[in-house]
Amino acid sequence: MIQSQPDSRFPDPLGGVADGGPRLRLGADRFHSQRGWLDSWHSFSFGGHFDPRWTGFGPLLVINDDRIGAGQGFGMHPHRDMEIITVMVEGSLNHCDSMGHSATLSAGEVQRMSAGTGIVHSEINGGKRPCRLLQIWIEPSCPGLTPSYDQRAYPPTPSWTALIDPAAKGRAMAIQRPVRLWRASPEPGGQLDLPLEPGSLAWIQVIDGGLAVDREPGLLGSIELPGTLAQGDGLGFRSGQIEALGAGNGGADLLLFELR
């Protein structure tokens, strides 16, 4: 992992994509980093990988799909001025930070950190088998916030479960940005409507399985979607451009971001 720095785009609420033009990021086209104990796929520019066409989508800057070997991980390293969300998919990860938190993050759990003025933390797979997680970075609304931490379990459900909400509604965790995040694991053939507010940007990230997209005719422009979105695929769009989603024959596991 690299240290996050304050970003000059704070004044731009949509991070340079104000047109909300649809963006398709196929899983196989993502940047790939691999070293002995780490196998990581990056939806956006990260570390030594850079492409000016893929520097994020609105305030969503990083989606890293990481697989970490048993007994391995990231030693103590710093972050600041970034909202960091970790969605644990398989196995477990031990977390320790300069705020005094020490916890194990298990599959089905989500961790949220506001790095703010600065934190240092480590992430180690203390288990006996590889683990898998999605780490997400989102720009906060402004720099210099007070660091904070939260961690909660969210059992998989076929409908949307709110993980992140700026007002911490229900069991969702708060974030220092008007961003909402949901997860759903629909069964084969299951249908999902989109709980998006008008005028927002949205990003779908497929964790596992297959996903059919019921789009509004003509509103995605010239973008050509595959018949089914597969593991690792991501799709950015503006609310109203997609009507509904349907799980494939093997079901699906996905994240939905509402971005402002």
Coordinates of C-alpha atoms in Angstrom, one line a residue, residues 1 62 66 68 74 77 79 82-89 92-115 119-124 132-138 148-154 162-165 171-176 181 183 255 257:
M1 CA 0.0 0.0 0.0
V62 CA -9.4 3.2 -5.2
D66 CA -6.5 -8.1 -2.7
I68 CA -3.1 -11.9 0.9
F74 CA 1.2 -4.9 5.3
H77 CA 2.2 2.3 7.2
H79 CA -2.5 7.4 5.6
M82 CA -8.7 9.7 3.0
E83 CA -11.8 7.6 3.9
I84 CA -10.8 4.0 3.8
I85 CA -13.3 1.1 3.6
T86 CA -12.4 -2.6 3.8
V87 CA -14.9 -5.2 2.8
M88 CA -13.8 -8.6 4.0
V89 CA -14.7 -11.3 1.5
S92 CA -9.6 -12.9 8.2
L93 CA -7.3 -9.9 8.7
N94 CA -5.7 -8.6 11.8
H95 CA -5.7 -4.8 12.2
C96 CA -3.7 -2.6 14.5
D97 CA -3.5 1.2 14.4
S98 CA -2.1 4.3 16.1
M99 CA -5.5 5.2 17.5
G100 CA -5.2 2.2 19.8
H101 CA -7.5 -0.2 17.9
S102 CA -6.5 -3.9 17.6
A103 CA -9.1 -6.2 16.0
T104 CA -9.7 -9.1 13.6
L105 CA -11.7 -8.4 10.5
S106 CA -13.5 -11.6 9.4
A107 CA -15.5 -12.5 6.2
G108 CA -18.8 -10.6 6.2
E109 CA -17.4 -7.7 8.2
V110 CA -16.6 -4.1 7.0
Q111 CA -14.1 -1.7 8.4
R112 CA -14.3 2.1 8.0
M113 CA -11.5 4.5 8.9
S114 CA -11.3 8.3 8.5
A115 CA -7.5 8.8 8.2
I119 CA -3.0 7.4 11.1
V120 CA -0.6 4.5 11.0
H121 CA -1.9 1.0 10.8
S122 CA -1.0 -2.6 9.9
E123 CA -3.0 -5.3 8.1
I124 CA -1.8 -8.9 8.6
R132 CA -9.5 -11.8 0.2
L133 CA -10.7 -8.3 0.7
L134 CA -11.8 -5.2 -1.2
Q135 CA -10.1 -2.0 0.0
I136 CA -11.8 1.2 -1.1
W137 CA -10.5 4.8 -0.9
I138 CA -12.9 7.8 -1.1
S148 CA -11.9 7.8 13.5
Y149 CA -12.6 4.0 13.2
D150 CA -15.5 1.7 13.1
Q151 CA -16.0 -2.0 12.3
R152 CA -19.3 -4.0 12.0
A153 CA -20.6 -7.3 10.7
Y154 CA -23.1 -7.4 7.9
A162 CA -26.5 -0.3 3.8
L163 CA -22.9 -0.4 4.8
I164 CA -22.0 3.3 4.7
D165 CA -24.2 6.4 5.1
R171 CA -26.7 0.1 11.1
A172 CA -24.7 1.8 8.4
M173 CA -21.4 3.4 9.4
A174 CA -20.7 7.1 9.0
I175 CA -18.4 8.6 6.4
Q176 CA -16.9 12.1 6.0
L181 CA -22.5 2.2 -0.1
R183 CA -23.9 -4.7 -0.6
L255 CA -21.4 -3.4 -4.1
F257 CA -21.9 3.2 -4.5

